[in-house]
PDB file of C-alpha atoms in Angstrom:
ATOM      1  CA  MET N   1       6.236-162.259  19.802  1.00  0.00           C
ATOM      2  CA  ALA N   2       5.711-159.220  21.855  1.00  0.00           C
ATOM      3  CA  ILE N   3       2.238-157.350  22.544  1.00  0.00           C
ATOM      4  CA  ASP N   4       1.012-155.139  20.105  1.00  0.00           C
ATOM      5  CA  TYR N   5      -0.736-152.610  21.905  1.00  0.00           C
ATOM      6  CA  ASP N   6      -3.083-151.344  19.301  1.00  0.00           C
ATOM      7  CA  LYS N   7      -4.182-154.873  18.165  1.00  0.00           C
ATOM      8  CA  LEU N   8      -4.780-156.047  21.619  1.00  0.00           C
ATOM      9  CA  LYS N   9      -6.595-152.982  22.671  1.00  0.00           C
ATOM     10  CA  ASN N  10      -8.902-153.269  19.672  1.00  0.00           C
ATOM     11  CA  TRP N  11      -9.192-157.107  19.998  1.00  0.00           C
ATOM     12  CA  HIS N  12     -12.579-158.143  18.324  1.00  0.00           C
ATOM     13  CA  PHE N  13     -15.043-160.259  20.507  1.00  0.00           C
ATOM     14  CA  PRO N  14     -18.196-161.156  18.656  1.00  0.00           C
ATOM     15  CA  ASP N  15     -21.187-161.397  20.689  1.00  0.00           C
ATOM     16  CA  LEU N  16     -21.320-164.566  22.323  1.00  0.00           C
ATOM     17  CA  GLU N  17     -24.633-166.380  22.778  1.00  0.00           C
ATOM     18  CA  HIS N  18     -24.794-168.819  25.934  1.00  0.00           C
ATOM     19  CA  ARG N  19     -27.711-170.842  26.654  1.00  0.00           C
ATOM     20  CA  TYR N  20     -27.814-172.453  30.084  1.00  0.00           C
ATOM     21  CA  GLU N  21     -30.085-174.733  32.173  1.00  0.00           C
ATOM     22  CA  THR N  22     -30.963-175.441  35.550  1.00  0.00           C
ATOM     23  CA  ARG N  23     -28.543-178.335  35.726  1.00  0.00           C
ATOM     24  CA  ASP N  24     -25.538-175.631  34.669  1.00  0.00           C
ATOM     25  CA  THR N  25     -26.825-173.335  37.669  1.00  0.00           C
ATOM     26  CA  ILE N  26     -26.908-176.320  40.145  1.00  0.00           C
ATOM     27  CA  LEU N  27     -23.428-177.443  38.755  1.00  0.00           C
ATOM     28  CA  TYR N  28     -21.885-173.916  39.262  1.00  0.00           C
ATOM     29  CA  ALA N  29     -23.324-173.902  42.837  1.00  0.00           C
ATOM     30  CA  LEU N  30     -21.767-177.392  43.668  1.00  0.00           C
ATOM     31  CA  GLY N  31     -18.531-176.258  42.227  1.00  0.00           C
ATOM     32  CA  VAL N  32     -18.248-173.539  44.748  1.00  0.00           C
ATOM     33  CA  GLY N  33     -19.114-175.910  47.454  1.00  0.00           C
ATOM     34  CA  CYS N  34     -22.900-175.507  48.027  1.00  0.00           C
ATOM     35  CA  GLY N  35     -24.858-178.455  49.358  1.00  0.00           C
ATOM     36  CA  GLY N  36     -22.294-179.569  51.971  1.00  0.00           C
ATOM     37  CA  ASP N  37     -24.854-179.950  54.440  1.00  0.00           C
ATOM     38  CA  PRO N  38     -28.102-181.799  52.823  1.00  0.00           C
ATOM     39  CA  MET N  39     -30.414-180.260  55.555  1.00  0.00           C
ATOM     40  CA  ASP N  40     -29.407-176.548  55.014  1.00  0.00           C
ATOM     41  CA  ARG N  41     -32.353-175.251  53.222  1.00  0.00           C
ATOM     42  CA  ASP N  42     -30.647-171.735  52.927  1.00  0.00           C
ATOM     43  CA  GLU N  43     -28.057-173.658  50.494  1.00  0.00           C
ATOM     44  CA  LEU N  44     -30.772-175.893  49.072  1.00  0.00           C
ATOM     45  CA  GLN N  45     -32.142-173.089  46.915  1.00  0.00           C
ATOM     46  CA  PHE N  46     -28.813-172.989  44.889  1.00  0.00           C
ATOM     47  CA  VAL N  47     -28.701-176.939  44.343  1.00  0.00           C
ATOM     48  CA  TYR N  48     -32.488-178.064  43.932  1.00  0.00           C
ATOM     49  CA  GLU N  49     -34.580-177.427  41.043  1.00  0.00           C
ATOM     50  CA  ASP N  50     -37.799-176.684  43.057  1.00  0.00           C
ATOM     51  CA  GLY N  51     -37.382-172.859  43.558  1.00  0.00           C
ATOM     52  CA  LEU N  52     -33.998-172.910  42.245  1.00  0.00           C
ATOM     53  CA  LYS N  53     -32.028-169.439  42.396  1.00  0.00           C
ATOM     54  CA  ALA N  54     -28.645-168.733  40.769  1.00  0.00           C
ATOM     55  CA  LEU N  55     -25.850-167.379  42.831  1.00  0.00           C
ATOM     56  CA  PRO N  56     -24.821-163.840  42.088  1.00  0.00           C
ATOM     57  CA  THR N  57     -21.100-164.791  41.374  1.00  0.00           C
ATOM     58  CA  MET N  58     -22.530-167.214  38.535  1.00  0.00           C
ATOM     59  CA  ALA N  59     -22.179-164.266  36.217  1.00  0.00           C
ATOM     60  CA  VAL N  60     -18.425-164.902  35.883  1.00  0.00           C
ATOM     61  CA  VAL N  61     -19.384-167.822  33.781  1.00  0.00           C
ATOM     62  CA  LEU N  62     -22.095-166.409  31.577  1.00  0.00           C
ATOM     63  CA  GLY N  63     -21.122-165.137  28.123  1.00  0.00           C
ATOM     64  CA  TYR N  64     -17.469-166.074  28.907  1.00  0.00           C
ATOM     65  CA  PRO N  65     -15.476-165.747  25.707  1.00  0.00           C
ATOM     66  CA  GLY N  66     -12.840-168.462  26.877  1.00  0.00           C
ATOM     67  CA  PHE N  67      -9.303-168.170  27.471  1.00  0.00           C
ATOM     68  CA  TRP N  68      -8.812-165.777  24.496  1.00  0.00           C
ATOM     69  CA  LEU N  69      -5.239-164.744  25.633  1.00  0.00           C
ATOM     70  CA  LYS N  70      -4.019-168.075  24.515  1.00  0.00           C
ATOM     71  CA  ASP N  71      -4.490-166.986  20.862  1.00  0.00           C
ATOM     72  CA  PRO N  72      -0.871-166.571  19.518  1.00  0.00           C
ATOM     73  CA  LYS N  73      -2.247-163.446  17.628  1.00  0.00           C
ATOM     74  CA  THR N  74      -2.570-161.697  21.138  1.00  0.00           C
ATOM     75  CA  GLY N  75       1.304-161.622  21.257  1.00  0.00           C
ATOM     76  CA  VAL N  76       0.872-162.835  24.901  1.00  0.00           C
ATOM     77  CA  ASP N  77       2.685-166.078  26.424  1.00  0.00           C
ATOM     78  CA  TRP N  78      -0.374-167.546  28.032  1.00  0.00           C
ATOM     79  CA  ARG N  79       1.667-169.435  30.412  1.00  0.00           C
ATOM     80  CA  MET N  80       2.763-166.126  32.018  1.00  0.00           C
ATOM     81  CA  VAL N  81      -0.832-164.938  32.516  1.00  0.00           C
ATOM     82  CA  LEU N  82      -2.311-164.431  36.034  1.00  0.00           C
ATOM     83  CA  HIS N  83      -5.846-163.639  37.022  1.00  0.00           C
ATOM     84  CA  GLY N  84      -5.180-160.375  39.044  1.00  0.00           C
ATOM     85  CA  GLU N  85      -8.604-158.887  39.835  1.00  0.00           C
ATOM     86  CA  GLN N  86     -12.137-159.676  39.347  1.00  0.00           C
ATOM     87  CA  GLY N  87     -15.260-157.427  39.851  1.00  0.00           C
ATOM     88  CA  VAL N  88     -19.023-158.183  39.436  1.00  0.00           C
ATOM     89  CA  LYS N  89     -21.761-155.712  39.490  1.00  0.00           C
ATOM     90  CA  ILE N  90     -25.415-157.264  39.425  1.00  0.00           C
ATOM     91  CA  HIS N  91     -28.068-155.153  37.552  1.00  0.00           C
ATOM     92  CA  ALA N  92     -30.863-157.752  37.858  1.00  0.00           C
ATOM     93  CA  PRO N  93     -31.127-161.282  39.508  1.00  0.00           C
ATOM     94  CA  LEU N  94     -29.821-163.844  37.208  1.00  0.00           C
ATOM     95  CA  PRO N  95     -32.191-166.169  35.901  1.00  0.00           C
ATOM     96  CA  ALA N  96     -31.993-169.881  36.958  1.00  0.00           C
ATOM     97  CA  ALA N  97     -31.851-170.807  33.296  1.00  0.00           C
ATOM     98  CA  GLY N  98     -31.965-168.905  30.124  1.00  0.00           C
ATOM     99  CA  THR N  99     -30.179-167.424  27.085  1.00  0.00           C
ATOM    100  CA  VAL N 100     -27.650-164.645  27.608  1.00  0.00           C
ATOM    101  CA  ILE N 101     -25.454-162.402  25.327  1.00  0.00           C
ATOM    102  CA  GLY N 102     -21.951-161.469  26.384  1.00  0.00           C
ATOM    103  CA  ARG N 103     -20.336-158.587  25.117  1.00  0.00           C
ATOM    104  CA  SER N 104     -16.458-158.359  25.906  1.00  0.00           C
ATOM    105  CA  ARG N 105     -13.977-155.632  25.378  1.00  0.00           C
ATOM    106  CA  VAL N 106     -10.303-154.608  26.322  1.00  0.00           C
ATOM    107  CA  THR N 107     -10.551-151.352  28.023  1.00  0.00           C
ATOM    108  CA  GLU N 108      -6.725-150.628  28.706  1.00  0.00           C
ATOM    109  CA  ILE N 109      -3.251-152.104  28.706  1.00  0.00           C
ATOM    110  CA  ILE N 110      -0.693-150.936  31.032  1.00  0.00           C
ATOM    111  CA  ASP N 111       3.047-151.435  30.214  1.00  0.00           C
ATOM    112  CA  LYS N 112       4.846-151.946  33.652  1.00  0.00           C
ATOM    113  CA  GLY N 113       8.468-151.502  32.000  1.00  0.00           C
ATOM    114  CA  PRO N 114      10.961-154.083  30.588  1.00  0.00           C
ATOM    115  CA  GLY N 115      11.562-157.109  32.601  1.00  0.00           C
ATOM    116  CA  LYS N 116       8.310-156.451  34.360  1.00  0.00           C
ATOM    117  CA  GLY N 117       4.709-157.141  33.566  1.00  0.00           C
ATOM    118  CA  ALA N 118       1.791-155.911  31.682  1.00  0.00           C
ATOM    119  CA  LEU N 119      -1.779-155.350  32.904  1.00  0.00           C
ATOM    120  CA  ILE N 120      -4.641-156.070  30.757  1.00  0.00           C
ATOM    121  CA  TYR N 121      -8.125-154.564  31.962  1.00  0.00           C
ATOM    122  CA  SER N 122     -11.299-155.905  30.290  1.00  0.00           C
ATOM    123  CA  ASP N 123     -15.064-155.560  30.734  1.00  0.00           C
ATOM    124  CA  ARG N 124     -17.934-158.027  29.824  1.00  0.00           C
ATOM    125  CA  ASP N 125     -21.720-157.113  29.878  1.00  0.00           C
ATOM    126  CA  VAL N 126     -24.175-159.676  30.031  1.00  0.00           C
ATOM    127  CA  PHE N 127     -27.750-159.256  28.741  1.00  0.00           C
ATOM    128  CA  ASP N 128     -30.812-161.608  28.684  1.00  0.00           C
ATOM    129  CA  LYS N 129     -31.425-162.326  25.171  1.00  0.00           C
ATOM    130  CA  ALA N 130     -35.247-162.377  25.304  1.00  0.00           C
ATOM    131  CA  SER N 131     -35.873-159.206  27.162  1.00  0.00           C
ATOM    132  CA  GLY N 132     -32.539-157.281  26.407  1.00  0.00           C
ATOM    133  CA  GLN N 133     -32.415-156.779  30.205  1.00  0.00           C
ATOM    134  CA  HIS N 134     -28.780-155.784  31.440  1.00  0.00           C
ATOM    135  CA  LEU N 135     -28.166-158.730  33.900  1.00  0.00           C
ATOM    136  CA  ALA N 136     -24.546-157.996  35.094  1.00  0.00           C
ATOM    137  CA  THR N 137     -21.309-156.127  34.155  1.00  0.00           C
ATOM    138  CA  LEU N 138     -18.049-158.070  34.871  1.00  0.00           C
ATOM    139  CA  THR N 139     -14.470-156.247  35.084  1.00  0.00           C
ATOM    140  CA  MET N 140     -11.250-158.342  35.054  1.00  0.00           C
ATOM    141  CA  THR N 141      -7.409-157.549  35.409  1.00  0.00           C
ATOM    142  CA  ALA N 142      -5.138-160.098  33.852  1.00  0.00           C
ATOM    143  CA  PHE N 143      -1.319-159.627  34.843  1.00  0.00           C
ATOM    144  CA  ILE N 144       1.182-160.951  32.385  1.00  0.00           C
ATOM    145  CA  ARG N 145       4.558-161.705  33.890  1.00  0.00           C
ATOM    146  CA  GLY N 146       7.590-160.487  32.271  1.00  0.00           C
ATOM    147  CA  GLU N 147       5.641-159.039  29.233  1.00  0.00           C
ATOM    148  CA  GLY N 148       6.407-155.305  29.926  1.00  0.00           C
ATOM    149  CA  GLY N 149       8.380-153.200  27.680  1.00  0.00           C
ATOM    150  CA  PHE N 150       6.116-153.308  24.594  1.00  0.00           C
ATOM    151  CA  GLY N 151       5.890-149.368  24.335  1.00  0.00           C
ATOM    152  CA  GLY N 152       2.477-149.198  25.820  1.00  0.00           C
ATOM    153  CA  PRO N 153       1.277-146.565  28.080  1.00  0.00           C
ATOM    154  CA  SER N 154       2.698-146.597  31.737  1.00  0.00           C
ATOM    155  CA  GLY N 155       0.107-145.481  33.892  1.00  0.00           C
ATOM    156  CA  ALA N 156      -0.449-146.433  37.515  1.00  0.00           C
ATOM    157  CA  ALA N 157      -2.944-149.005  38.503  1.00  0.00           C
ATOM    158  CA  PRO N 158      -5.970-148.214  40.674  1.00  0.00           C
ATOM    159  CA  GLU N 159      -5.461-148.119  44.293  1.00  0.00           C
ATOM    160  CA  PRO N 160      -7.069-151.385  45.855  1.00  0.00           C
ATOM    161  CA  HIS N 161      -9.670-151.200  48.344  1.00  0.00           C
ATOM    162  CA  ALA N 162      -8.496-150.681  51.659  1.00  0.00           C
ATOM    163  CA  ILE N 163      -9.372-153.393  54.403  1.00  0.00           C
ATOM    164  CA  PRO N 164     -10.310-151.805  57.904  1.00  0.00           C
ATOM    165  CA  VAL N 165      -7.760-151.936  60.556  1.00  0.00           C
ATOM    166  CA  ARG N 166      -9.957-153.367  63.375  1.00  0.00           C
ATOM    167  CA  ALA N 167     -10.821-156.904  63.915  1.00  0.00           C
ATOM    168  CA  PRO N 168     -13.426-158.509  61.573  1.00  0.00           C
ATOM    169  CA  ASP N 169     -17.038-158.171  62.480  1.00  0.00           C
ATOM    170  CA  THR N 170     -17.821-161.826  61.095  1.00  0.00           C
ATOM    171  CA  VAL N 171     -15.641-164.778  60.104  1.00  0.00           C
ATOM    172  CA  VAL N 172     -17.116-167.455  58.029  1.00  0.00           C
ATOM    173  CA  ASP N 173     -15.109-170.793  57.189  1.00  0.00           C
ATOM    174  CA  ILE N 174     -16.044-172.725  54.142  1.00  0.00           C
ATOM    175  CA  PRO N 175     -14.192-175.985  53.511  1.00  0.00           C
ATOM    176  CA  THR N 176     -13.608-176.864  49.812  1.00  0.00           C
ATOM    177  CA  LEU N 177     -13.508-180.487  48.415  1.00  0.00           C
ATOM    178  CA  PRO N 178     -10.336-182.166  47.114  1.00  0.00           C
ATOM    179  CA  ARG N 179     -12.163-182.565  43.906  1.00  0.00           C
ATOM    180  CA  ALA N 180     -13.409-178.973  43.853  1.00  0.00           C
ATOM    181  CA  ALA N 181     -11.497-177.831  40.755  1.00  0.00           C
ATOM    182  CA  LEU N 182     -12.470-180.786  38.732  1.00  0.00           C
ATOM    183  CA  ILE N 183     -16.229-179.950  39.506  1.00  0.00           C
ATOM    184  CA  TYR N 184     -15.816-176.272  38.898  1.00  0.00           C
ATOM    185  CA  ARG N 185     -14.020-176.658  35.649  1.00  0.00           C
ATOM    186  CA  LEU N 186     -17.258-178.095  34.203  1.00  0.00           C
ATOM    187  CA  SER N 187     -18.667-174.513  34.256  1.00  0.00           C
ATOM    188  CA  GLY N 188     -16.367-173.673  31.567  1.00  0.00           C
ATOM    189  CA  ASP N 189     -12.960-173.004  32.515  1.00  0.00           C
ATOM    190  CA  TYR N 190     -10.939-176.035  31.210  1.00  0.00           C
ATOM    191  CA  ASN N 191      -7.420-174.773  32.000  1.00  0.00           C
ATOM    192  CA  PRO N 192      -5.193-177.907  32.552  1.00  0.00           C
ATOM    193  CA  LEU N 193      -3.476-175.950  35.424  1.00  0.00           C
ATOM    194  CA  HIS N 194      -6.710-176.934  37.263  1.00  0.00           C
ATOM    195  CA  ALA N 195      -6.704-180.748  36.609  1.00  0.00           C
ATOM    196  CA  ASP N 196      -3.579-181.987  35.264  1.00  0.00           C
ATOM    197  CA  PRO N 197      -0.543-182.522  37.981  1.00  0.00           C
ATOM    198  CA  ALA N 198       1.905-182.463  35.254  1.00  0.00           C
ATOM    199  CA  VAL N 199       0.885-179.009  33.981  1.00  0.00           C
ATOM    200  CA  ALA N 200       0.661-177.530  37.650  1.00  0.00           C
ATOM    201  CA  GLN N 201       4.351-178.991  38.318  1.00  0.00           C
ATOM    202  CA  ALA N 202       5.665-177.411  35.191  1.00  0.00           C
ATOM    203  CA  VAL N 203       4.758-174.060  36.198  1.00  0.00           C
ATOM    204  CA  GLY N 204       5.824-174.400  39.972  1.00  0.00           C
ATOM    205  CA  PHE N 205       2.941-175.765  41.781  1.00  0.00           C
ATOM    206  CA  PRO N 206       3.019-179.022  43.679  1.00  0.00           C
ATOM    207  CA  GLN N 207      -0.416-180.083  42.567  1.00  0.00           C
ATOM    208  CA  PRO N 208      -3.383-178.443  40.556  1.00  0.00           C
ATOM    209  CA  ILE N 209      -4.722-175.469  42.059  1.00  0.00           C
ATOM    210  CA  LEU N 210      -8.277-174.240  42.533  1.00  0.00           C
ATOM    211  CA  HIS N 211      -9.559-171.541  40.058  1.00  0.00           C
ATOM    212  CA  GLY N 212      -9.415-168.086  41.487  1.00  0.00           C
ATOM    213  CA  LEU N 213     -12.983-167.746  40.479  1.00  0.00           C
ATOM    214  CA  CYS N 214     -13.929-170.691  42.402  1.00  0.00           C
ATOM    215  CA  SER N 215     -12.285-169.157  45.659  1.00  0.00           C
ATOM    216  CA  PHE N 216     -14.121-166.013  44.533  1.00  0.00           C
ATOM    217  CA  GLY N 217     -17.479-167.773  44.491  1.00  0.00           C
ATOM    218  CA  VAL N 218     -16.713-169.087  48.032  1.00  0.00           C
ATOM    219  CA  ALA N 219     -16.090-165.758  49.162  1.00  0.00           C
ATOM    220  CA  GLY N 220     -19.501-164.627  47.532  1.00  0.00           C
ATOM    221  CA  ARG N 221     -21.278-167.405  49.611  1.00  0.00           C
ATOM    222  CA  ALA N 222     -19.811-166.331  52.955  1.00  0.00           C
ATOM    223  CA  ILE N 223     -21.012-162.775  52.433  1.00  0.00           C
ATOM    224  CA  LEU N 224     -24.432-163.891  51.278  1.00  0.00           C
ATOM    225  CA  LYS N 225     -24.436-165.957  54.483  1.00  0.00           C
ATOM    226  CA  ALA N 226     -23.236-163.347  56.579  1.00  0.00           C
ATOM    227  CA  CYS N 227     -24.648-160.134  55.241  1.00  0.00           C
ATOM    228  CA  CYS N 228     -27.576-160.860  53.071  1.00  0.00           C
ATOM    229  CA  GLY N 229     -29.518-163.514  54.960  1.00  0.00           C
ATOM    230  CA  ASN N 230     -28.740-165.849  51.881  1.00  0.00           C
ATOM    231  CA  ASP N 231     -30.889-163.780  49.664  1.00  0.00           C
ATOM    232  CA  PRO N 232     -29.177-163.555  46.427  1.00  0.00           C
ATOM    233  CA  ALA N 233     -30.908-160.435  45.232  1.00  0.00           C
ATOM    234  CA  ARG N 234     -29.325-158.471  48.014  1.00  0.00           C
ATOM    235  CA  LEU N 235     -25.888-158.846  46.805  1.00  0.00           C
ATOM    236  CA  LYS N 236     -25.409-155.761  44.193  1.00  0.00           C
ATOM    237  CA  GLU N 237     -21.436-155.772  43.702  1.00  0.00           C
ATOM    238  CA  ILE N 238     -18.448-157.725  44.733  1.00  0.00           C
ATOM    239  CA  ASP N 239     -14.907-157.527  43.604  1.00  0.00           C
ATOM    240  CA  VAL N 240     -11.508-158.703  44.739  1.00  0.00           C
ATOM    241  CA  ARG N 241      -7.717-158.852  44.328  1.00  0.00           C
ATOM    242  CA  PHE N 242      -6.154-162.451  43.900  1.00  0.00           C
ATOM    243  CA  SER N 243      -3.000-162.810  45.913  1.00  0.00           C
ATOM    244  CA  ALA N 244      -2.101-166.491  46.185  1.00  0.00           C
ATOM    245  CA  PRO N 245      -3.611-169.898  45.018  1.00  0.00           C
ATOM    246  CA  VAL N 246      -5.716-172.417  46.980  1.00  0.00           C
ATOM    247  CA  PHE N 247      -5.238-175.908  46.861  1.00  0.00           C
ATOM    248  CA  PRO N 248      -8.571-178.073  46.478  1.00  0.00           C
ATOM    249  CA  GLY N 249      -9.401-179.503  50.040  1.00  0.00           C
ATOM    250  CA  GLU N 250      -8.345-176.435  51.859  1.00  0.00           C
ATOM    251  CA  THR N 251     -10.573-174.367  54.089  1.00  0.00           C
ATOM    252  CA  ILE N 252     -11.295-170.753  52.871  1.00  0.00           C
ATOM    253  CA  ARG N 253     -11.990-168.406  56.017  1.00  0.00           C
ATOM    254  CA  THR N 254     -13.559-165.344  54.815  1.00  0.00           C
ATOM    255  CA  GLU N 255     -12.992-162.232  57.279  1.00  0.00           C
ATOM    256  CA  ILE N 256     -15.750-159.665  57.009  1.00  0.00           C
ATOM    257  CA  TRP N 257     -16.284-155.859  58.031  1.00  0.00           C
ATOM    258  CA  GLN N 258     -19.451-154.486  57.275  1.00  0.00           C
ATOM    259  CA  ASP N 259     -20.194-150.507  57.153  1.00  0.00           C
ATOM    260  CA  GLY N 260     -23.757-150.018  56.030  1.00  0.00           C
ATOM    261  CA  ALA N 261     -24.089-151.107  52.597  1.00  0.00           C
ATOM    262  CA  THR N 262     -20.374-151.572  51.940  1.00  0.00           C
ATOM    263  CA  VAL N 263     -18.638-154.899  52.947  1.00  0.00           C
ATOM    264  CA  SER N 264     -15.043-155.442  52.992  1.00  0.00           C
ATOM    265  CA  TYR N 265     -13.507-158.795  53.060  1.00  0.00           C
ATOM    266  CA  ARG N 266     -10.317-160.962  52.429  1.00  0.00           C
ATOM    267  CA  CYS N 267      -9.874-164.654  52.430  1.00  0.00           C
ATOM    268  CA  ARG N 268      -6.962-166.680  54.019  1.00  0.00           C
ATOM    269  CA  VAL N 269      -6.580-170.466  53.891  1.00  0.00           C
ATOM    270  CA  VAL N 270      -6.858-171.769  57.305  1.00  0.00           C
ATOM    271  CA  GLU N 271      -4.342-174.736  56.939  1.00  0.00           C
ATOM    272  CA  ARG N 272      -1.442-172.471  55.841  1.00  0.00           C
ATOM    273  CA  ASP N 273      -2.564-169.204  57.290  1.00  0.00           C
ATOM    274  CA  ILE N 274      -1.981-167.355  54.066  1.00  0.00           C
ATOM    275  CA  VAL N 275      -4.322-164.645  52.471  1.00  0.00           C
ATOM    276  CA  VAL N 276      -5.574-165.767  49.260  1.00  0.00           C
ATOM    277  CA  LEU N 277      -8.104-163.052  48.194  1.00  0.00           C
ATOM    278  CA  ASN N 278      -7.625-159.522  49.359  1.00  0.00           C
ATOM    279  CA  ASN N 279      -8.830-156.052  49.164  1.00  0.00           C
ATOM    280  CA  GLY N 280     -12.433-157.356  48.611  1.00  0.00           C
ATOM    281  CA  ARG N 281     -15.367-155.050  48.547  1.00  0.00           C
ATOM    282  CA  ALA N 282     -18.906-155.893  48.081  1.00  0.00           C
ATOM    283  CA  VAL N 283     -22.286-153.663  48.109  1.00  0.00           C
ATOM    284  CA  VAL N 284     -25.150-155.037  49.720  1.00  0.00           C
ATOM    285  CA  ALA N 285     -29.017-154.002  49.872  1.00  0.00           C
TER     286      ALA N 285
END
């Protein structure tokens, strides 16, 4: 079944109401590795209910419509879907608990041609239900391998953010736990690729891989620490391009360049010396 451009471009997402508690906020922070040092008070604020604060990157799990591309009606072979890019813009600090409304939409689909792939761009806005306050805007690019040639527009993808050519100003190493993917999936992404060895091996990986958004959360932690004094209110925007998978238990090294309010970053796995997140950009207050 081929992609139907008009159907996919106008895919209907009902408003999604999402209630979350302090335990969910703590669970997300544990999923991206917070609390490794029980004496670190800067991280305790993300994993302890007394004065609890939400990590800005937690916006990615709020009002999430689920793995909607798995619906056969999309015409997409879900096994060929890769998470290409992710962006988060924070309009107001995320409450540590509350009820939000997520509103998603497909913004464009690019046909890369027969035998090639397709790019699906989507946005999600997250609002506080009680006040109506706009909390966050999320952007996502999904790359669908081998699904090109369906007759859609063939426009060029936007140029990625350029990483400076000088040595990084700061480097932050954060280890991940071997069980990291099993913890992170409890925040809502239950794709078996991150839990079941048989599923991972069927698509060419030797073992389950870490969620890309978990790696993204680790990078967000590194930027909070290096550029924001661990104050989540200071991180205003963060986006990235995914370039390679991380295996749970590996160490993610975030290389950071800061030019005023603009932060450039990329992440590599120390054990394999391979870049896993690239062309990263953040804006800090």
